[in-house]
Amino acid sequence: MTALDLSSTVGVVGTGTMGQGIAQVALVAGHPVRLYDTVPGRAEEAAAAIGARLDRLVEKDRMTAAARDA
């Protein structure tokens, strides 16, 4: 299996628990991520939830603020 180039965008369809987890892993790996959901506003809510989880990782010193912002 070949790894994705970091400039490759990862698209996630469905922003439930699993979709958010996949998006978070891809983001932390350095990929741009696009979230899609059939429910209006759900992708925005998911993006906010992922951001909040990344903030908590910074608070717990499990991730640097620079890595989160990247």
JSON list of N, CA and C in Angstrom, two decimals:
[
{"chain": "A", "resi": 1, "resn": "MET", "atom": "N", "xyz": [0.84, -1.16, 0.00]},
{"chain": "A", "resi": 1, "resn": "MET", "atom": "CA", "xyz": [0.00, 0.00, 0.00]},
{"chain": "A", "resi": 1, "resn": "MET", "atom": "C", "xyz": [0.90, 1.23, 0.00]},
{"chain": "A", "resi": 2, "resn": "THR", "atom": "N", "xyz": [0.51, 2.24, -0.75]},
{"chain": "A", "resi": 2, "resn": "THR", "atom": "CA", "xyz": [1.28, 3.47, -0.85]},
{"chain": "A", "resi": 2, "resn": "THR", "atom": "C", "xyz": [0.63, 4.55, 0.01]},
{"chain": "A", "resi": 3, "resn": "ALA", "atom": "N", "xyz": [1.44, 5.27, 0.73]},
{"chain": "A", "resi": 3, "resn": "ALA", "atom": "CA", "xyz": [0.93, 6.37, 1.57]},
{"chain": "A", "resi": 3, "resn": "ALA", "atom": "C", "xyz": [0.49, 7.53, 0.69]},
{"chain": "A", "resi": 4, "resn": "LEU", "atom": "N", "xyz": [-0.51, 8.27, 1.16]},
{"chain": "A", "resi": 4, "resn": "LEU", "atom": "CA", "xyz": [-0.96, 9.47, 0.45]},
{"chain": "A", "resi": 4, "resn": "LEU", "atom": "C", "xyz": [0.07, 10.58, 0.62]},
{"chain": "A", "resi": 5, "resn": "ASP", "atom": "N", "xyz": [0.27, 11.34, -0.44]},
{"chain": "A", "resi": 5, "resn": "ASP", "atom": "CA", "xyz": [1.09, 12.53, -0.35]},
{"chain": "A", "resi": 5, "resn": "ASP", "atom": "C", "xyz": [0.38, 13.51, 0.58]},
{"chain": "A", "resi": 6, "resn": "LEU", "atom": "N", "xyz": [1.12, 14.25, 1.38]},
{"chain": "A", "resi": 6, "resn": "LEU", "atom": "CA", "xyz": [0.50, 15.16, 2.35]},
{"chain": "A", "resi": 6, "resn": "LEU", "atom": "C", "xyz": [-0.30, 16.28, 1.70]},
{"chain": "A", "resi": 7, "resn": "SER", "atom": "N", "xyz": [-0.08, 16.53, 0.43]},
{"chain": "A", "resi": 7, "resn": "SER", "atom": "CA", "xyz": [-0.87, 17.54, -0.26]},
{"chain": "A", "resi": 7, "resn": "SER", "atom": "C", "xyz": [-2.21, 16.98, -0.75]},
{"chain": "A", "resi": 8, "resn": "SER", "atom": "N", "xyz": [-2.40, 15.67, -0.63]},
{"chain": "A", "resi": 8, "resn": "SER", "atom": "CA", "xyz": [-3.65, 15.05, -1.05]},
{"chain": "A", "resi": 8, "resn": "SER", "atom": "C", "xyz": [-4.76, 15.36, -0.06]},
{"chain": "A", "resi": 9, "resn": "THR", "atom": "N", "xyz": [-5.88, 15.83, -0.58]},
{"chain": "A", "resi": 9, "resn": "THR", "atom": "CA", "xyz": [-7.03, 16.12, 0.27]},
{"chain": "A", "resi": 9, "resn": "THR", "atom": "C", "xyz": [-7.77, 14.84, 0.60]},
{"chain": "A", "resi": 10, "resn": "VAL", "atom": "N", "xyz": [-8.18, 14.71, 1.85]},
{"chain": "A", "resi": 10, "resn": "VAL", "atom": "CA", "xyz": [-8.96, 13.56, 2.29]},
{"chain": "A", "resi": 10, "resn": "VAL", "atom": "C", "xyz": [-10.41, 14.01, 2.41]},
{"chain": "A", "resi": 11, "resn": "GLY", "atom": "N", "xyz": [-11.31, 13.34, 1.71]},
{"chain": "A", "resi": 11, "resn": "GLY", "atom": "CA", "xyz": [-12.73, 13.63, 1.80]},
{"chain": "A", "resi": 11, "resn": "GLY", "atom": "C", "xyz": [-13.41, 12.63, 2.71]},
{"chain": "A", "resi": 12, "resn": "VAL", "atom": "N", "xyz": [-14.22, 13.12, 3.64]},
{"chain": "A", "resi": 12, "resn": "VAL", "atom": "CA", "xyz": [-14.94, 12.25, 4.56]},
{"chain": "A", "resi": 12, "resn": "VAL", "atom": "C", "xyz": [-16.43, 12.52, 4.38]},
{"chain": "A", "resi": 13, "resn": "VAL", "atom": "N", "xyz": [-17.15, 11.46, 4.00]},
{"chain": "A", "resi": 13, "resn": "VAL", "atom": "CA", "xyz": [-18.59, 11.56, 3.80]},
{"chain": "A", "resi": 13, "resn": "VAL", "atom": "C", "xyz": [-19.27, 10.97, 5.02]},
{"chain": "A", "resi": 14, "resn": "GLY", "atom": "N", "xyz": [-20.00, 11.81, 5.72]},
{"chain": "A", "resi": 14, "resn": "GLY", "atom": "CA", "xyz": [-20.64, 11.40, 6.97]},
{"chain": "A", "resi": 14, "resn": "GLY", "atom": "C", "xyz": [-19.81, 11.90, 8.13]},
{"chain": "A", "resi": 15, "resn": "THR", "atom": "N", "xyz": [-20.43, 12.67, 9.01]},
{"chain": "A", "resi": 15, "resn": "THR", "atom": "CA", "xyz": [-19.68, 13.31, 10.08]},
{"chain": "A", "resi": 15, "resn": "THR", "atom": "C", "xyz": [-20.10, 12.83, 11.46]},
{"chain": "A", "resi": 16, "resn": "GLY", "atom": "N", "xyz": [-20.49, 11.57, 11.53]},
{"chain": "A", "resi": 16, "resn": "GLY", "atom": "CA", "xyz": [-20.78, 10.97, 12.83]},
{"chain": "A", "resi": 16, "resn": "GLY", "atom": "C", "xyz": [-19.48, 10.68, 13.56]},
{"chain": "A", "resi": 17, "resn": "THR", "atom": "N", "xyz": [-19.54, 9.85, 14.55]},
{"chain": "A", "resi": 17, "resn": "THR", "atom": "CA", "xyz": [-18.37, 9.52, 15.35]},
{"chain": "A", "resi": 17, "resn": "THR", "atom": "C", "xyz": [-17.23, 8.99, 14.51]},
{"chain": "A", "resi": 18, "resn": "MET", "atom": "N", "xyz": [-17.53, 8.06, 13.63]},
{"chain": "A", "resi": 18, "resn": "MET", "atom": "CA", "xyz": [-16.49, 7.44, 12.81]},
{"chain": "A", "resi": 18, "resn": "MET", "atom": "C", "xyz": [-15.91, 8.45, 11.81]},
{"chain": "A", "resi": 19, "resn": "GLY", "atom": "N", "xyz": [-16.76, 9.22, 11.16]},
{"chain": "A", "resi": 19, "resn": "GLY", "atom": "CA", "xyz": [-16.29, 10.21, 10.20]},
{"chain": "A", "resi": 19, "resn": "GLY", "atom": "C", "xyz": [-15.41, 11.26, 10.86]},
{"chain": "A", "resi": 20, "resn": "GLN", "atom": "N", "xyz": [-15.82, 11.70, 12.04]},
{"chain": "A", "resi": 20, "resn": "GLN", "atom": "CA", "xyz": [-15.01, 12.69, 12.77]},
{"chain": "A", "resi": 20, "resn": "GLN", "atom": "C", "xyz": [-13.65, 12.11, 13.15]},
{"chain": "A", "resi": 21, "resn": "GLY", "atom": "N", "xyz": [-13.64, 10.86, 13.55]},
{"chain": "A", "resi": 21, "resn": "GLY", "atom": "CA", "xyz": [-12.38, 10.21, 13.92]},
{"chain": "A", "resi": 21, "resn": "GLY", "atom": "C", "xyz": [-11.44, 10.09, 12.74]},
{"chain": "A", "resi": 22, "resn": "ILE", "atom": "N", "xyz": [-11.98, 9.70, 11.60]},
{"chain": "A", "resi": 22, "resn": "ILE", "atom": "CA", "xyz": [-11.17, 9.59, 10.38]},
{"chain": "A", "resi": 22, "resn": "ILE", "atom": "C", "xyz": [-10.62, 10.97, 10.00]},
{"chain": "A", "resi": 23, "resn": "ALA", "atom": "N", "xyz": [-11.48, 11.98, 10.06]},
{"chain": "A", "resi": 23, "resn": "ALA", "atom": "CA", "xyz": [-11.06, 13.34, 9.72]},
{"chain": "A", "resi": 23, "resn": "ALA", "atom": "C", "xyz": [-9.96, 13.81, 10.66]},
{"chain": "A", "resi": 24, "resn": "GLN", "atom": "N", "xyz": [-10.10, 13.54, 11.96]},
{"chain": "A", "resi": 24, "resn": "GLN", "atom": "CA", "xyz": [-9.10, 13.98, 12.93]},
{"chain": "A", "resi": 24, "resn": "GLN", "atom": "C", "xyz": [-7.75, 13.31, 12.67]},
{"chain": "A", "resi": 25, "resn": "VAL", "atom": "N", "xyz": [-7.76, 12.02, 12.40]},
{"chain": "A", "resi": 25, "resn": "VAL", "atom": "CA", "xyz": [-6.51, 11.31, 12.12]},
{"chain": "A", "resi": 25, "resn": "VAL", "atom": "C", "xyz": [-5.83, 11.89, 10.88]},
{"chain": "A", "resi": 26, "resn": "ALA", "atom": "N", "xyz": [-6.61, 12.15, 9.84]},
{"chain": "A", "resi": 26, "resn": "ALA", "atom": "CA", "xyz": [-6.06, 12.72, 8.62]},
{"chain": "A", "resi": 26, "resn": "ALA", "atom": "C", "xyz": [-5.50, 14.12, 8.86]},
{"chain": "A", "resi": 27, "resn": "LEU", "atom": "N", "xyz": [-6.21, 14.92, 9.64]},
{"chain": "A", "resi": 27, "resn": "LEU", "atom": "CA", "xyz": [-5.73, 16.27, 9.95]},
{"chain": "A", "resi": 27, "resn": "LEU", "atom": "C", "xyz": [-4.42, 16.24, 10.72]},
{"chain": "A", "resi": 28, "resn": "VAL", "atom": "N", "xyz": [-4.36, 15.40, 11.73]},
{"chain": "A", "resi": 28, "resn": "VAL", "atom": "CA", "xyz": [-3.15, 15.30, 12.55]},
{"chain": "A", "resi": 28, "resn": "VAL", "atom": "C", "xyz": [-1.97, 14.81, 11.71]},
{"chain": "A", "resi": 29, "resn": "ALA", "atom": "N", "xyz": [-2.26, 13.98, 10.70]},
{"chain": "A", "resi": 29, "resn": "ALA", "atom": "CA", "xyz": [-1.20, 13.49, 9.81]},
{"chain": "A", "resi": 29, "resn": "ALA", "atom": "C", "xyz": [-0.73, 14.57, 8.84]},
{"chain": "A", "resi": 30, "resn": "GLY", "atom": "N", "xyz": [-1.49, 15.67, 8.74]},
{"chain": "A", "resi": 30, "resn": "GLY", "atom": "CA", "xyz": [-1.07, 16.78, 7.89]},
{"chain": "A", "resi": 30, "resn": "GLY", "atom": "C", "xyz": [-1.83, 16.96, 6.59]},
{"chain": "A", "resi": 31, "resn": "HIS", "atom": "N", "xyz": [-2.92, 16.21, 6.41]},
{"chain": "A", "resi": 31, "resn": "HIS", "atom": "CA", "xyz": [-3.71, 16.31, 5.19]},
{"chain": "A", "resi": 31, "resn": "HIS", "atom": "C", "xyz": [-4.77, 17.39, 5.29]},
{"chain": "A", "resi": 32, "resn": "PRO", "atom": "N", "xyz": [-5.05, 18.07, 4.18]},
{"chain": "A", "resi": 32, "resn": "PRO", "atom": "CA", "xyz": [-6.25, 18.91, 4.15]},
{"chain": "A", "resi": 32, "resn": "PRO", "atom": "C", "xyz": [-7.47, 17.97, 4.16]},
{"chain": "A", "resi": 33, "resn": "VAL", "atom": "N", "xyz": [-8.52, 18.35, 4.84]},
{"chain": "A", "resi": 33, "resn": "VAL", "atom": "CA", "xyz": [-9.70, 17.48, 4.96]},
{"chain": "A", "resi": 33, "resn": "VAL", "atom": "C", "xyz": [-10.96, 18.24, 4.56]},
{"chain": "A", "resi": 34, "resn": "ARG", "atom": "N", "xyz": [-11.83, 17.56, 3.83]},
{"chain": "A", "resi": 34, "resn": "ARG", "atom": "CA", "xyz": [-13.16, 18.08, 3.48]},
{"chain": "A", "resi": 34, "resn": "ARG", "atom": "C", "xyz": [-14.19, 17.19, 4.14]},
{"chain": "A", "resi": 35, "resn": "LEU", "atom": "N", "xyz": [-15.13, 17.80, 4.85]},
{"chain": "A", "resi": 35, "resn": "LEU", "atom": "CA", "xyz": [-16.21, 17.06, 5.49]},
{"chain": "A", "resi": 35, "resn": "LEU", "atom": "C", "xyz": [-17.51, 17.27, 4.73]},
{"chain": "A", "resi": 36, "resn": "TYR", "atom": "N", "xyz": [-18.25, 16.20, 4.51]},
{"chain": "A", "resi": 36, "resn": "TYR", "atom": "CA", "xyz": [-19.54, 16.27, 3.84]},
{"chain": "A", "resi": 36, "resn": "TYR", "atom": "C", "xyz": [-20.57, 15.51, 4.66]},
{"chain": "A", "resi": 37, "resn": "ASP", "atom": "N", "xyz": [-21.77, 16.06, 4.75]},
{"chain": "A", "resi": 37, "resn": "ASP", "atom": "CA", "xyz": [-22.87, 15.38, 5.42]},
{"chain": "A", "resi": 37, "resn": "ASP", "atom": "C", "xyz": [-24.17, 15.84, 4.77]},
{"chain": "A", "resi": 38, "resn": "THR", "atom": "N", "xyz": [-25.17, 14.96, 4.76]},
{"chain": "A", "resi": 38, "resn": "THR", "atom": "CA", "xyz": [-26.45, 15.32, 4.14]},
{"chain": "A", "resi": 38, "resn": "THR", "atom": "C", "xyz": [-27.28, 16.25, 5.00]},
{"chain": "A", "resi": 39, "resn": "VAL", "atom": "N", "xyz": [-26.99, 16.31, 6.28]},
{"chain": "A", "resi": 39, "resn": "VAL", "atom": "CA", "xyz": [-27.74, 17.17, 7.19]},
{"chain": "A", "resi": 39, "resn": "VAL", "atom": "C", "xyz": [-27.11, 18.56, 7.16]},
{"chain": "A", "resi": 40, "resn": "PRO", "atom": "N", "xyz": [-27.88, 19.59, 6.81]},
{"chain": "A", "resi": 40, "resn": "PRO", "atom": "CA", "xyz": [-27.32, 20.94, 6.76]},
{"chain": "A", "resi": 40, "resn": "PRO", "atom": "C", "xyz": [-26.73, 21.36, 8.11]},
{"chain": "A", "resi": 41, "resn": "GLY", "atom": "N", "xyz": [-25.53, 21.91, 8.06]},
{"chain": "A", "resi": 41, "resn": "GLY", "atom": "CA", "xyz": [-24.87, 22.39, 9.27]},
{"chain": "A", "resi": 41, "resn": "GLY", "atom": "C", "xyz": [-24.08, 21.34, 10.03]},
{"chain": "A", "resi": 42, "resn": "ARG", "atom": "N", "xyz": [-24.30, 20.09, 9.72]},
{"chain": "A", "resi": 42, "resn": "ARG", "atom": "CA", "xyz": [-23.64, 19.00, 10.47]},
{"chain": "A", "resi": 42, "resn": "ARG", "atom": "C", "xyz": [-22.12, 19.00, 10.26]},
{"chain": "A", "resi": 43, "resn": "ALA", "atom": "N", "xyz": [-21.66, 19.30, 9.05]},
{"chain": "A", "resi": 43, "resn": "ALA", "atom": "CA", "xyz": [-20.21, 19.32, 8.79]},
{"chain": "A", "resi": 43, "resn": "ALA", "atom": "C", "xyz": [-19.54, 20.42, 9.61]},
{"chain": "A", "resi": 44, "resn": "GLU", "atom": "N", "xyz": [-20.19, 21.56, 9.72]},
{"chain": "A", "resi": 44, "resn": "GLU", "atom": "CA", "xyz": [-19.64, 22.65, 10.52]},
{"chain": "A", "resi": 44, "resn": "GLU", "atom": "C", "xyz": [-19.57, 22.28, 11.99]},
{"chain": "A", "resi": 45, "resn": "GLU", "atom": "N", "xyz": [-20.61, 21.61, 12.48]},
{"chain": "A", "resi": 45, "resn": "GLU", "atom": "CA", "xyz": [-20.63, 21.15, 13.87]},
{"chain": "A", "resi": 45, "resn": "GLU", "atom": "C", "xyz": [-19.51, 20.14, 14.11]},
{"chain": "A", "resi": 46, "resn": "ALA", "atom": "N", "xyz": [-19.31, 19.25, 13.16]},
{"chain": "A", "resi": 46, "resn": "ALA", "atom": "CA", "xyz": [-18.26, 18.24, 13.28]},
{"chain": "A", "resi": 46, "resn": "ALA", "atom": "C", "xyz": [-16.89, 18.90, 13.30]},
{"chain": "A", "resi": 47, "resn": "ALA", "atom": "N", "xyz": [-16.68, 19.90, 12.45]},
{"chain": "A", "resi": 47, "resn": "ALA", "atom": "CA", "xyz": [-15.40, 20.61, 12.42]},
{"chain": "A", "resi": 47, "resn": "ALA", "atom": "C", "xyz": [-15.13, 21.28, 13.77]},
{"chain": "A", "resi": 48, "resn": "ALA", "atom": "N", "xyz": [-16.15, 21.86, 14.36]},
{"chain": "A", "resi": 48, "resn": "ALA", "atom": "CA", "xyz": [-16.00, 22.49, 15.67]},
{"chain": "A", "resi": 48, "resn": "ALA", "atom": "C", "xyz": [-15.68, 21.45, 16.74]},
{"chain": "A", "resi": 49, "resn": "ALA", "atom": "N", "xyz": [-16.31, 20.29, 16.67]},
{"chain": "A", "resi": 49, "resn": "ALA", "atom": "CA", "xyz": [-16.07, 19.23, 17.65]},
{"chain": "A", "resi": 49, "resn": "ALA", "atom": "C", "xyz": [-14.64, 18.69, 17.52]},
{"chain": "A", "resi": 50, "resn": "ILE", "atom": "N", "xyz": [-14.17, 18.55, 16.30]},
{"chain": "A", "resi": 50, "resn": "ILE", "atom": "CA", "xyz": [-12.79, 18.09, 16.09]},
{"chain": "A", "resi": 50, "resn": "ILE", "atom": "C", "xyz": [-11.83, 19.13, 16.65]},
{"chain": "A", "resi": 51, "resn": "GLY", "atom": "N", "xyz": [-12.09, 20.39, 16.38]},
{"chain": "A", "resi": 51, "resn": "GLY", "atom": "CA", "xyz": [-11.25, 21.47, 16.91]},
{"chain": "A", "resi": 51, "resn": "GLY", "atom": "C", "xyz": [-11.20, 21.44, 18.43]},
{"chain": "A", "resi": 52, "resn": "ALA", "atom": "N", "xyz": [-12.34, 21.19, 19.05]},
{"chain": "A", "resi": 52, "resn": "ALA", "atom": "CA", "xyz": [-12.40, 21.13, 20.52]},
{"chain": "A", "resi": 52, "resn": "ALA", "atom": "C", "xyz": [-11.58, 19.95, 21.04]},
{"chain": "A", "resi": 53, "resn": "ARG", "atom": "N", "xyz": [-11.64, 18.82, 20.36]},
{"chain": "A", "resi": 53, "resn": "ARG", "atom": "CA", "xyz": [-10.84, 17.66, 20.79]},
{"chain": "A", "resi": 53, "resn": "ARG", "atom": "C", "xyz": [-9.35, 17.93, 20.64]},
{"chain": "A", "resi": 54, "resn": "LEU", "atom": "N", "xyz": [-8.97, 18.61, 19.57]},
{"chain": "A", "resi": 54, "resn": "LEU", "atom": "CA", "xyz": [-7.56, 18.96, 19.39]},
{"chain": "A", "resi": 54, "resn": "LEU", "atom": "C", "xyz": [-7.11, 19.95, 20.48]},
{"chain": "A", "resi": 55, "resn": "ASP", "atom": "N", "xyz": [-7.99, 20.88, 20.84]},
{"chain": "A", "resi": 55, "resn": "ASP", "atom": "CA", "xyz": [-7.69, 21.82, 21.93]},
{"chain": "A", "resi": 55, "resn": "ASP", "atom": "C", "xyz": [-7.44, 21.06, 23.24]},
{"chain": "A", "resi": 56, "resn": "ARG", "atom": "N", "xyz": [-8.26, 20.04, 23.50]},
{"chain": "A", "resi": 56, "resn": "ARG", "atom": "CA", "xyz": [-8.08, 19.25, 24.73]},
{"chain": "A", "resi": 56, "resn": "ARG", "atom": "C", "xyz": [-6.75, 18.51, 24.72]},
{"chain": "A", "resi": 57, "resn": "LEU", "atom": "N", "xyz": [-6.33, 18.03, 23.53]},
{"chain": "A", "resi": 57, "resn": "LEU", "atom": "CA", "xyz": [-5.03, 17.35, 23.44]},
{"chain": "A", "resi": 57, "resn": "LEU", "atom": "C", "xyz": [-3.90, 18.32, 23.77]},
{"chain": "A", "resi": 58, "resn": "VAL", "atom": "N", "xyz": [-4.04, 19.56, 23.35]},
{"chain": "A", "resi": 58, "resn": "VAL", "atom": "CA", "xyz": [-3.03, 20.58, 23.67]},
{"chain": "A", "resi": 58, "resn": "VAL", "atom": "C", "xyz": [-3.03, 20.84, 25.17]},
{"chain": "A", "resi": 59, "resn": "GLU", "atom": "N", "xyz": [-4.22, 20.97, 25.77]},
{"chain": "A", "resi": 59, "resn": "GLU", "atom": "CA", "xyz": [-4.31, 21.22, 27.21]},
{"chain": "A", "resi": 59, "resn": "GLU", "atom": "C", "xyz": [-3.67, 20.10, 28.03]},
{"chain": "A", "resi": 60, "resn": "LYS", "atom": "N", "xyz": [-3.75, 18.87, 27.53]},
{"chain": "A", "resi": 60, "resn": "LYS", "atom": "CA", "xyz": [-3.18, 17.72, 28.24]},
{"chain": "A", "resi": 60, "resn": "LYS", "atom": "C", "xyz": [-1.72, 17.48, 27.86]},
{"chain": "A", "resi": 61, "resn": "ASP", "atom": "N", "xyz": [-1.13, 18.38, 27.09]},
{"chain": "A", "resi": 61, "resn": "ASP", "atom": "CA", "xyz": [0.25, 18.26, 26.62]},
{"chain": "A", "resi": 61, "resn": "ASP", "atom": "C", "xyz": [0.49, 17.00, 25.80]},
{"chain": "A", "resi": 62, "resn": "ARG", "atom": "N", "xyz": [-0.51, 16.55, 25.10]},
{"chain": "A", "resi": 62, "resn": "ARG", "atom": "CA", "xyz": [-0.37, 15.39, 24.21]},
{"chain": "A", "resi": 62, "resn": "ARG", "atom": "C", "xyz": [-0.14, 15.84, 22.77]},
{"chain": "A", "resi": 63, "resn": "MET", "atom": "N", "xyz": [-0.27, 17.16, 22.54]},
{"chain": "A", "resi": 63, "resn": "MET", "atom": "CA", "xyz": [-0.04, 17.75, 21.23]},
{"chain": "A", "resi": 63, "resn": "MET", "atom": "C", "xyz": [0.39, 19.19, 21.47]},
{"chain": "A", "resi": 64, "resn": "THR", "atom": "N", "xyz": [1.27, 19.68, 20.63]},
{"chain": "A", "resi": 64, "resn": "THR", "atom": "CA", "xyz": [1.69, 21.07, 20.77]},
{"chain": "A", "resi": 64, "resn": "THR", "atom": "C", "xyz": [0.67, 21.98, 20.10]},
{"chain": "A", "resi": 65, "resn": "ALA", "atom": "N", "xyz": [0.62, 23.22, 20.53]},
{"chain": "A", "resi": 65, "resn": "ALA", "atom": "CA", "xyz": [-0.27, 24.20, 19.91]},
{"chain": "A", "resi": 65, "resn": "ALA", "atom": "C", "xyz": [0.10, 24.42, 18.46]},
{"chain": "A", "resi": 66, "resn": "ALA", "atom": "N", "xyz": [1.40, 24.37, 18.16]},
{"chain": "A", "resi": 66, "resn": "ALA", "atom": "CA", "xyz": [1.85, 24.55, 16.77]},
{"chain": "A", "resi": 66, "resn": "ALA", "atom": "C", "xyz": [1.37, 23.39, 15.89]},
{"chain": "A", "resi": 67, "resn": "ALA", "atom": "N", "xyz": [1.38, 22.18, 16.41]},
{"chain": "A", "resi": 67, "resn": "ALA", "atom": "CA", "xyz": [0.91, 21.02, 15.64]},
{"chain": "A", "resi": 67, "resn": "ALA", "atom": "C", "xyz": [-0.59, 21.13, 15.42]},
{"chain": "A", "resi": 68, "resn": "ARG", "atom": "N", "xyz": [-1.33, 21.57, 16.43]},
{"chain": "A", "resi": 68, "resn": "ARG", "atom": "CA", "xyz": [-2.77, 21.75, 16.29]},
{"chain": "A", "resi": 68, "resn": "ARG", "atom": "C", "xyz": [-3.08, 22.80, 15.22]},
{"chain": "A", "resi": 69, "resn": "ASP", "atom": "N", "xyz": [-2.36, 23.89, 15.25]},
{"chain": "A", "resi": 69, "resn": "ASP", "atom": "CA", "xyz": [-2.63, 24.97, 14.31]},
{"chain": "A", "resi": 69, "resn": "ASP", "atom": "C", "xyz": [-2.24, 24.63, 12.89]},
{"chain": "A", "resi": 70, "resn": "ALA", "atom": "N", "xyz": [-1.25, 23.74, 12.76]},
{"chain": "A", "resi": 70, "resn": "ALA", "atom": "CA", "xyz": [-0.83, 23.34, 11.41]},
{"chain": "A", "resi": 70, "resn": "ALA", "atom": "C", "xyz": [-1.92, 22.54, 10.76]}
]
